PDB file of N, CA and C in Angstrom:
ATOM      1  N   PRO A   1     142.303 147.473  75.884  1.00 74.00           N
ATOM      2  CA  PRO A   1     141.657 147.692  77.144  1.00 74.00           C
ATOM      3  C   PRO A   1     141.925 146.190  77.951  1.00 74.00           C
ATOM      4  N   THR A   2     142.090 146.207  79.147  1.00 76.00           N
ATOM      5  CA  THR A   2     142.275 144.975  79.944  1.00 76.00           C
ATOM      6  C   THR A   2     140.820 144.650  80.686  1.00 76.00           C
ATOM      7  N   LYS A   3     140.902 143.356  81.087  1.00 69.00           N
ATOM      8  CA  LYS A   3     139.720 142.884  81.564  1.00 69.00           C
ATOM      9  C   LYS A   3     139.317 143.548  82.697  1.00 69.00           C
ATOM     10  N   LYS A   4     140.118 144.262  83.411  1.00 75.00           N
ATOM     11  CA  LYS A   4     139.681 145.372  84.641  1.00 75.00           C
ATOM     12  C   LYS A   4     139.107 146.490  84.095  1.00 75.00           C
ATOM     13  N   ASP A   5     139.542 147.047  82.839  1.00 76.00           N
ATOM     14  CA  ASP A   5     138.992 148.080  82.401  1.00 76.00           C
ATOM     15  C   ASP A   5     137.729 147.810  81.950  1.00 76.00           C
ATOM     16  N   LEU A   6     137.401 146.641  81.362  1.00 77.00           N
ATOM     17  CA  LEU A   6     136.107 146.269  80.822  1.00 77.00           C
ATOM     18  C   LEU A   6     134.920 145.933  81.868  1.00 77.00           C
ATOM     19  N   LYS A   7     135.646 145.740  83.152  1.00 79.00           N
ATOM     20  CA  LYS A   7     134.959 145.101  84.323  1.00 79.00           C
ATOM     21  C   LYS A   7     134.367 143.737  84.103  1.00 79.00           C
ATOM     22  N   LEU A   8     135.319 143.080  83.511  1.00 75.00           N
ATOM     23  CA  LEU A   8     134.974 141.754  83.344  1.00 75.00           C
ATOM     24  C   LEU A   8     135.438 140.770  84.550  1.00 75.00           C
ATOM     25  N   LYS A   9     134.400 139.807  84.919  1.00 74.00           N
ATOM     26  CA  LYS A   9     134.820 138.871  85.849  1.00 74.00           C
ATOM     27  C   LYS A   9     135.120 137.554  85.512  1.00 74.00           C
ATOM     28  N   ILE A  10     136.314 137.420  85.310  1.00 68.00           N
ATOM     29  CA  ILE A  10     136.736 135.895  84.540  1.00 68.00           C
ATOM     30  C   ILE A  10     137.004 134.989  85.843  1.00 68.00           C
ATOM     31  N   GLU A  11     136.318 133.773  85.708  1.00 65.00           N
ATOM     32  CA  GLU A  11     136.372 132.685  86.793  1.00 65.00           C
ATOM     33  C   GLU A  11     137.432 131.717  86.493  1.00 65.00           C
ATOM     34  N   LYS A  12     138.203 131.488  87.814  1.00 65.00           N
ATOM     35  CA  LYS A  12     139.141 130.565  87.485  1.00 65.00           C
ATOM     36  C   LYS A  12     138.886 129.209  87.021  1.00 65.00           C
ATOM     37  N   GLU A  13     139.693 128.588  86.035  1.00 65.00           N
ATOM     38  CA  GLU A  13     139.211 127.398  85.405  1.00 65.00           C
ATOM     39  C   GLU A  13     139.464 126.314  86.232  1.00 65.00           C
ATOM     40  N   SER A  14     138.742 125.386  86.476  1.00 71.00           N
ATOM     41  CA  SER A  14     139.212 124.070  87.274  1.00 71.00           C
ATOM     42  C   SER A  14     139.164 123.046  86.460  1.00 71.00           C
ATOM     43  N   TYR A  15     140.030 122.067  86.696  1.00 83.00           N
ATOM     44  CA  TYR A  15     140.015 120.725  86.280  1.00 83.00           C
ATOM     45  C   TYR A  15     139.266 119.722  86.811  1.00 83.00           C
ATOM     46  N   PRO A  16     138.903 118.810  85.999  1.00 91.00           N
ATOM     47  CA  PRO A  16     137.841 117.603  86.856  1.00 91.00           C
ATOM     48  C   PRO A  16     138.823 116.916  87.792  1.00 91.00           C
ATOM     49  N   ALA A  17     138.403 116.563  88.714  1.00 95.00           N
ATOM     50  CA  ALA A  17     138.842 115.589  89.692  1.00 95.00           C
ATOM     51  C   ALA A  17     138.055 114.130  89.659  1.00 95.00           C
ATOM     52  N   ASN A  18     138.525 113.002  89.466  1.00 97.00           N
ATOM     53  CA  ASN A  18     137.907 111.717  89.630  1.00 97.00           C
ATOM     54  C   ASN A  18     137.963 111.560  91.069  1.00 97.00           C
ATOM     55  N   ILE A  19     136.990 111.563  91.977  1.00 97.00           N
ATOM     56  CA  ILE A  19     136.677 111.275  93.196  1.00 97.00           C
ATOM     57  C   ILE A  19     136.694 109.856  93.530  1.00 97.00           C
ATOM     58  N   ILE A  20     135.698 109.320  92.695  1.00 97.00           N
ATOM     59  CA  ILE A  20     135.539 107.783  92.922  1.00 97.00           C
ATOM     60  C   ILE A  20     135.805 107.059  91.401  1.00 97.00           C
ATOM     61  N   ILE A  21     136.573 106.023  91.602  1.00 96.00           N
ATOM     62  CA  ILE A  21     136.743 105.240  90.191  1.00 96.00           C
ATOM     63  C   ILE A  21     136.492 103.818  90.630  1.00 96.00           C
ATOM     64  N   ASP A  22     135.570 103.325  89.914  1.00 95.00           N
ATOM     65  CA  ASP A  22     135.229 101.814  89.918  1.00 95.00           C
ATOM     66  C   ASP A  22     134.838 101.334  91.515  1.00 95.00           C
ATOM     67  N   GLY A  23     134.315 102.268  92.280  1.00 95.00           N
ATOM     68  CA  GLY A  23     133.875 101.933  93.772  1.00 95.00           C
ATOM     69  C   GLY A  23     135.011 102.433  94.643  1.00 95.00           C
ATOM     70  N   ASN A  24     136.264 102.935  94.192  1.00 96.00           N
ATOM     71  CA  ASN A  24     137.235 103.229  95.160  1.00 96.00           C
ATOM     72  C   ASN A  24     137.412 104.779  95.316  1.00 96.00           C
ATOM     73  N   MET A  25     137.542 105.109  96.600  1.00 96.00           N
ATOM     74  CA  MET A  25     137.678 106.743  96.933  1.00 96.00           C
ATOM     75  C   MET A  25     139.242 106.954  96.616  1.00 96.00           C
ATOM     76  N   MET A  26     139.302 107.947  95.678  1.00 97.00           N
ATOM     77  CA  MET A  26     140.730 108.447  95.355  1.00 97.00           C
ATOM     78  C   MET A  26     141.114 109.791  96.085  1.00 97.00           C
ATOM     79  N   TYR A  27     141.786 109.188  97.310  1.00 97.00           N
ATOM     80  CA  TYR A  27     142.015 110.209  98.437  1.00 97.00           C
ATOM     81  C   TYR A  27     143.077 111.174  97.962  1.00 97.00           C
ATOM     82  N   GLU A  28     144.021 110.752  96.866  1.00 96.00           N
ATOM     83  CA  GLU A  28     145.062 111.735  96.485  1.00 96.00           C
ATOM     84  C   GLU A  28     144.437 112.702  95.404  1.00 96.00           C
ATOM     85  N   ASN A  29     143.226 112.590  94.806  1.00 96.00           N
ATOM     86  CA  ASN A  29     142.591 113.306  93.905  1.00 96.00           C
ATOM     87  C   ASN A  29     141.944 114.128  94.683  1.00 96.00           C
ATOM     88  N   ILE A  30     141.160 113.900  95.800  1.00 95.00           N
ATOM     89  CA  ILE A  30     140.384 114.596  96.598  1.00 95.00           C
ATOM     90  C   ILE A  30     141.312 115.745  97.233  1.00 95.00           C
ATOM     91  N   ASN A  31     142.459 115.158  97.677  1.00 94.00           N
ATOM     92  CA  ASN A  31     143.498 116.439  98.257  1.00 94.00           C
ATOM     93  C   ASN A  31     143.998 117.344  97.328  1.00 94.00           C
ATOM     94  N   GLU A  32     143.628 117.136  95.962  1.00 91.00           N
ATOM     95  CA  GLU A  32     143.903 118.140  94.805  1.00 91.00           C
ATOM     96  C   GLU A  32     142.842 119.296  94.724  1.00 91.00           C
ATOM     97  N   THR A  33     141.738 118.977  95.333  1.00 92.00           N
ATOM     98  CA  THR A  33     140.527 119.692  95.357  1.00 92.00           C
ATOM     99  C   THR A  33     140.635 120.572  96.470  1.00 92.00           C
ATOM    100  N   ASP A  34     139.644 121.662  96.563  1.00 89.00           N
ATOM    101  CA  ASP A  34     139.505 122.659  97.396  1.00 89.00           C
ATOM    102  C   ASP A  34     138.404 122.382  98.600  1.00 89.00           C
ATOM    103  N   LYS A  35     138.098 120.886  98.491  1.00 94.00           N
ATOM    104  CA  LYS A  35     137.069 120.459  99.341  1.00 94.00           C
ATOM    105  C   LYS A  35     137.640 119.213 100.303  1.00 94.00           C
ATOM    106  N   PRO A  36     137.351 119.033 101.526  1.00 96.00           N
ATOM    107  CA  PRO A  36     137.628 117.930 102.287  1.00 96.00           C
ATOM    108  C   PRO A  36     137.088 116.580 101.950  1.00 96.00           C
ATOM    109  N   THR A  37     137.406 115.476 102.204  1.00 95.00           N
ATOM    110  CA  THR A  37     136.779 114.173 101.972  1.00 95.00           C
ATOM    111  C   THR A  37     135.103 113.984 102.658  1.00 95.00           C
ATOM    112  N   SER A  38     135.062 114.653 103.864  1.00 96.00           N
ATOM    113  CA  SER A  38     133.797 114.734 104.443  1.00 96.00           C
ATOM    114  C   SER A  38     132.641 115.431 103.495  1.00 96.00           C
ATOM    115  N   TYR A  39     133.142 116.373 102.662  1.00 96.00           N
ATOM    116  CA  TYR A  39     132.415 116.950 101.610  1.00 96.00           C
ATOM    117  C   TYR A  39     131.831 115.996 100.756  1.00 96.00           C
ATOM    118  N   PHE A  40     132.555 115.261 100.097  1.00 96.00           N
ATOM    119  CA  PHE A  40     132.100 114.519  99.064  1.00 96.00           C
ATOM    120  C   PHE A  40     131.329 113.314  99.671  1.00 96.00           C
ATOM    121  N   ILE A  41     131.666 112.790 100.764  1.00 94.00           N
ATOM    122  CA  ILE A  41     130.759 111.838 101.518  1.00 94.00           C
ATOM    123  C   ILE A  41     129.344 112.493 101.887  1.00 94.00           C
ATOM    124  N   LYS A  42     129.216 113.560 102.386  1.00 95.00           N
ATOM    125  CA  LYS A  42     127.951 114.385 102.435  1.00 95.00           C
ATOM    126  C   LYS A  42     127.235 114.358 101.228  1.00 95.00           C
ATOM    127  N   GLU A  43     127.962 114.933 100.196  1.00 94.00           N
ATOM    128  CA  GLU A  43     127.280 115.054  98.806  1.00 94.00           C
ATOM    129  C   GLU A  43     126.839 113.718  98.239  1.00 94.00           C
ATOM    130  N   LEU A  44     127.524 112.607  98.589  1.00 94.00           N
ATOM    131  CA  LEU A  44     126.976 111.313  98.153  1.00 94.00           C
ATOM    132  C   LEU A  44     125.682 110.876  98.746  1.00 94.00           C
ATOM    133  N   LYS A  45     125.740 111.105 100.049  1.00 94.00           N
ATOM    134  CA  LYS A  45     124.665 110.940 100.841  1.00 94.00           C
ATOM    135  C   LYS A  45     123.285 111.622 100.359  1.00 94.00           C
ATOM    136  N   LYS A  46     123.499 112.977 100.144  1.00 94.00           N
ATOM    137  CA  LYS A  46     122.536 113.720  99.648  1.00 94.00           C
ATOM    138  C   LYS A  46     121.920 113.320  98.529  1.00 94.00           C
ATOM    139  N   GLN A  47     122.675 112.769  97.504  1.00 92.00           N
ATOM    140  CA  GLN A  47     122.350 112.119  96.269  1.00 92.00           C
ATOM    141  C   GLN A  47     121.772 110.792  96.512  1.00 92.00           C
ATOM    142  N   GLY A  48     121.699 110.315  97.564  1.00 92.00           N
ATOM    143  CA  GLY A  48     121.054 108.991  97.812  1.00 92.00           C
ATOM    144  C   GLY A  48     121.857 107.706  97.966  1.00 92.00           C
ATOM    145  N   TYR A  49     123.368 108.034  97.946  1.00 92.00           N
ATOM    146  CA  TYR A  49     124.143 106.834  98.109  1.00 92.00           C
ATOM    147  C   TYR A  49     124.703 106.512  99.500  1.00 92.00           C
ATOM    148  N   LYS A  50     124.472 105.304  99.901  1.00 90.00           N
ATOM    149  CA  LYS A  50     124.927 105.169 101.322  1.00 90.00           C
ATOM    150  C   LYS A  50     126.497 104.419 101.282  1.00 90.00           C
ATOM    151  N   THR A  51     126.573 104.135 100.127  1.00 89.00           N
ATOM    152  CA  THR A  51     128.241 103.569 100.245  1.00 89.00           C
ATOM    153  C   THR A  51     128.549 104.014  98.731  1.00 89.00           C
ATOM    154  N   TYR A  52     129.892 103.891  98.182  1.00 88.00           N
ATOM    155  CA  TYR A  52     130.142 104.142  96.945  1.00 88.00           C
ATOM    156  C   TYR A  52     130.654 103.002  96.341  1.00 88.00           C
ATOM    157  N   GLU A  53     130.365 101.511  96.687  1.00 90.00           N
ATOM    158  CA  GLU A  53     130.896 100.556  95.817  1.00 90.00           C
ATOM    159  C   GLU A  53     130.203 100.358  94.634  1.00 90.00           C
ATOM    160  N   ASN A  54     129.031 101.059  94.533  1.00 91.00           N
ATOM    161  CA  ASN A  54     128.214 100.944  93.201  1.00 91.00           C
ATOM    162  C   ASN A  54     128.309 101.904  91.980  1.00 91.00           C
ATOM    163  N   ILE A  55     129.311 102.766  92.495  1.00 95.00           N
ATOM    164  CA  ILE A  55     129.678 104.007  91.804  1.00 95.00           C
ATOM    165  C   ILE A  55     130.671 103.849  90.881  1.00 95.00           C
ATOM    166  N   LEU A  56     130.490 103.881  89.236  1.00 95.00           N
ATOM    167  CA  LEU A  56     131.667 103.635  88.436  1.00 95.00           C
ATOM    168  C   LEU A  56     132.608 104.773  88.480  1.00 95.00           C
ATOM    169  N   LEU A  57     132.075 106.032  88.518  1.00 96.00           N
ATOM    170  CA  LEU A  57     132.770 107.316  88.389  1.00 96.00           C
ATOM    171  C   LEU A  57     132.017 108.508  89.201  1.00 96.00           C
ATOM    172  N   ALA A  58     132.941 109.314  89.955  1.00 96.00           N
ATOM    173  CA  ALA A  58     132.419 110.375  90.810  1.00 96.00           C
ATOM    174  C   ALA A  58     133.124 111.446  90.344  1.00 96.00           C
ATOM    175  N   LEU A  59     132.666 112.496  89.581  1.00 96.00           N
ATOM    176  CA  LEU A  59     133.546 113.283  88.700  1.00 96.00           C
ATOM    177  C   LEU A  59     133.064 114.642  89.345  1.00 96.00           C
ATOM    178  N   TYR A  60     134.297 115.389  90.095  1.00 96.00           N
ATOM    179  CA  TYR A  60     134.085 116.799  90.576  1.00 96.00           C
ATOM    180  C   TYR A  60     134.702 118.064  89.769  1.00 96.00           C
ATOM    181  N   ILE A  61     133.725 118.793  89.352  1.00 91.00           N
ATOM    182  CA  ILE A  61     134.272 119.712  88.602  1.00 91.00           C
ATOM    183  C   ILE A  61     133.362 121.053  88.624  1.00 91.00           C
ATOM    184  N   ASN A  62     134.011 122.133  88.632  1.00 86.00           N
ATOM    185  CA  ASN A  62     133.267 123.656  89.037  1.00 86.00           C
ATOM    186  C   ASN A  62     132.253 123.461  89.880  1.00 86.00           C
ATOM    187  N   ASN A  63     132.637 122.841  91.109  1.00 88.00           N
ATOM    188  CA  ASN A  63     131.739 122.953  92.595  1.00 88.00           C
ATOM    189  C   ASN A  63     130.701 121.962  92.153  1.00 88.00           C
ATOM    190  N   SER A  64     130.705 120.823  91.262  1.00 92.00           N
ATOM    191  CA  SER A  64     129.730 119.943  90.913  1.00 92.00           C
ATOM    192  C   SER A  64     130.032 118.655  91.055  1.00 92.00           C
ATOM    193  N   LEU A  65     129.380 117.712  91.668  1.00 94.00           N
ATOM    194  CA  LEU A  65     129.712 116.341  91.781  1.00 94.00           C
ATOM    195  C   LEU A  65     128.680 115.650  90.828  1.00 94.00           C
ATOM    196  N   THR A  66     129.198 114.891  89.921  1.00 94.00           N
ATOM    197  CA  THR A  66     128.481 113.951  88.976  1.00 94.00           C
ATOM    198  C   THR A  66     128.844 112.543  89.064  1.00 94.00           C
ATOM    199  N   ILE A  67     127.857 111.892  89.085  1.00 94.00           N
ATOM    200  CA  ILE A  67     127.936 110.463  89.626  1.00 94.00           C
ATOM    201  C   ILE A  67     127.446 109.532  88.675  1.00 94.00           C
ATOM    202  N   TYR A  68     128.372 108.627  88.160  1.00 94.00           N
ATOM    203  CA  TYR A  68     127.981 107.556  87.250  1.00 94.00           C
ATOM    204  C   TYR A  68     127.979 105.968  87.737  1.00 94.00           C
ATOM    205  N   ARG A  69     126.619 105.523  87.989  1.00 92.00           N
ATOM    206  CA  ARG A  69     126.463 104.184  88.709  1.00 92.00           C
ATOM    207  C   ARG A  69     127.004 103.074  87.645  1.00 92.00           C
ATOM    208  N   LYS A  70     127.618 101.982  88.231  1.00 88.00           N
ATOM    209  CA  LYS A  70     128.184 101.025  87.707  1.00 88.00           C
ATOM    210  C   LYS A  70     126.990 100.304  86.854  1.00 88.00           C
ATOM    211  N   ASP A  71     125.663 100.103  87.439  1.00 83.00           N
ATOM    212  CA  ASP A  71     124.550  99.582  87.023  1.00 83.00           C
ATOM    213  C   ASP A  71     123.999 100.419  85.718  1.00 83.00           C
ATOM    214  N   ASP A  72     124.173 101.624  85.482  1.00 75.00           N
ATOM    215  CA  ASP A  72     123.982 102.183  84.164  1.00 75.00           C
ATOM    216  C   ASP A  72     124.926 101.696  82.942  1.00 75.00           C
ATOM    217  N   PHE A  73     125.897 101.033  83.102  1.00 65.00           N
ATOM    218  CA  PHE A  73     126.627 100.731  82.045  1.00 65.00           C
ATOM    219  C   PHE A  73     126.680  99.068  81.825  1.00 65.00           C
ATOM    220  N   ILE A  74     126.263  98.366  82.789  1.00 62.00           N
ATOM    221  CA  ILE A  74     126.295  97.111  82.587  1.00 62.00           C
ATOM    222  C   ILE A  74     124.837  96.426  81.810  1.00 62.00           C
ATOM    223  N   HIS A  75     124.998  96.016  80.612  1.00 60.00           N
ATOM    224  CA  HIS A  75     124.081  95.436  80.139  1.00 60.00           C
ATOM    225  C   HIS A  75     123.912  93.984  79.769  1.00 60.00           C
ATOM    226  N   LYS A  76     123.416  93.225  80.037  1.00 57.00           N
ATOM    227  CA  LYS A  76     123.378  91.650  79.962  1.00 57.00           C
ATOM    228  C   LYS A  76     123.919  91.270  78.835  1.00 57.00           C
ATOM    229  N   GLU A  77     123.332  91.869  77.443  1.00 60.00           N
ATOM    230  CA  GLU A  77     123.676  91.371  76.300  1.00 60.00           C
ATOM    231  C   GLU A  77     125.373  92.003  75.738  1.00 60.00           C
ATOM    232  N   ASP A  78     125.866  92.728  76.748  1.00 57.00           N
ATOM    233  CA  ASP A  78     127.253  93.114  76.507  1.00 57.00           C
ATOM    234  C   ASP A  78     128.359  92.003  77.294  1.00 57.00           C
ATOM    235  N   THR A  79     127.774  91.180  78.040  1.00 55.00           N
ATOM    236  CA  THR A  79     128.666  90.556  78.830  1.00 55.00           C
ATOM    237  C   THR A  79     129.056  89.316  78.064  1.00 55.00           C
ATOM    238  N   LEU A  80     130.134  88.772  78.347  1.00 57.00           N
ATOM    239  CA  LEU A  80     130.716  87.650  77.645  1.00 57.00           C
ATOM    240  C   LEU A  80     130.415  86.449  78.495  1.00 57.00           C
ATOM    241  N   GLU A  81     129.926  85.328  77.994  1.00 56.00           N
ATOM    242  CA  GLU A  81     129.684  84.227  78.545  1.00 56.00           C
ATOM    243  C   GLU A  81     130.476  83.115  78.034  1.00 56.00           C
TER     244      GLU A  81
END
């Protein structure tokens, strides 16, 4: 039997897109998604970000934007002096 015979709905698999890397908007990666740049800026504002300079990584996958802040990964004991 085929997936149609079984009435299975198979969602298209999407690949992750790095939208922001180390505080820099990755416009080429945004162009590979199904969303415009304005969508991501709006989503960042919704999540409380006025700028993206303090974002280590913003990852877009399966219509969801996950944000990792730089502050979350910097520990004083890990820095070289």
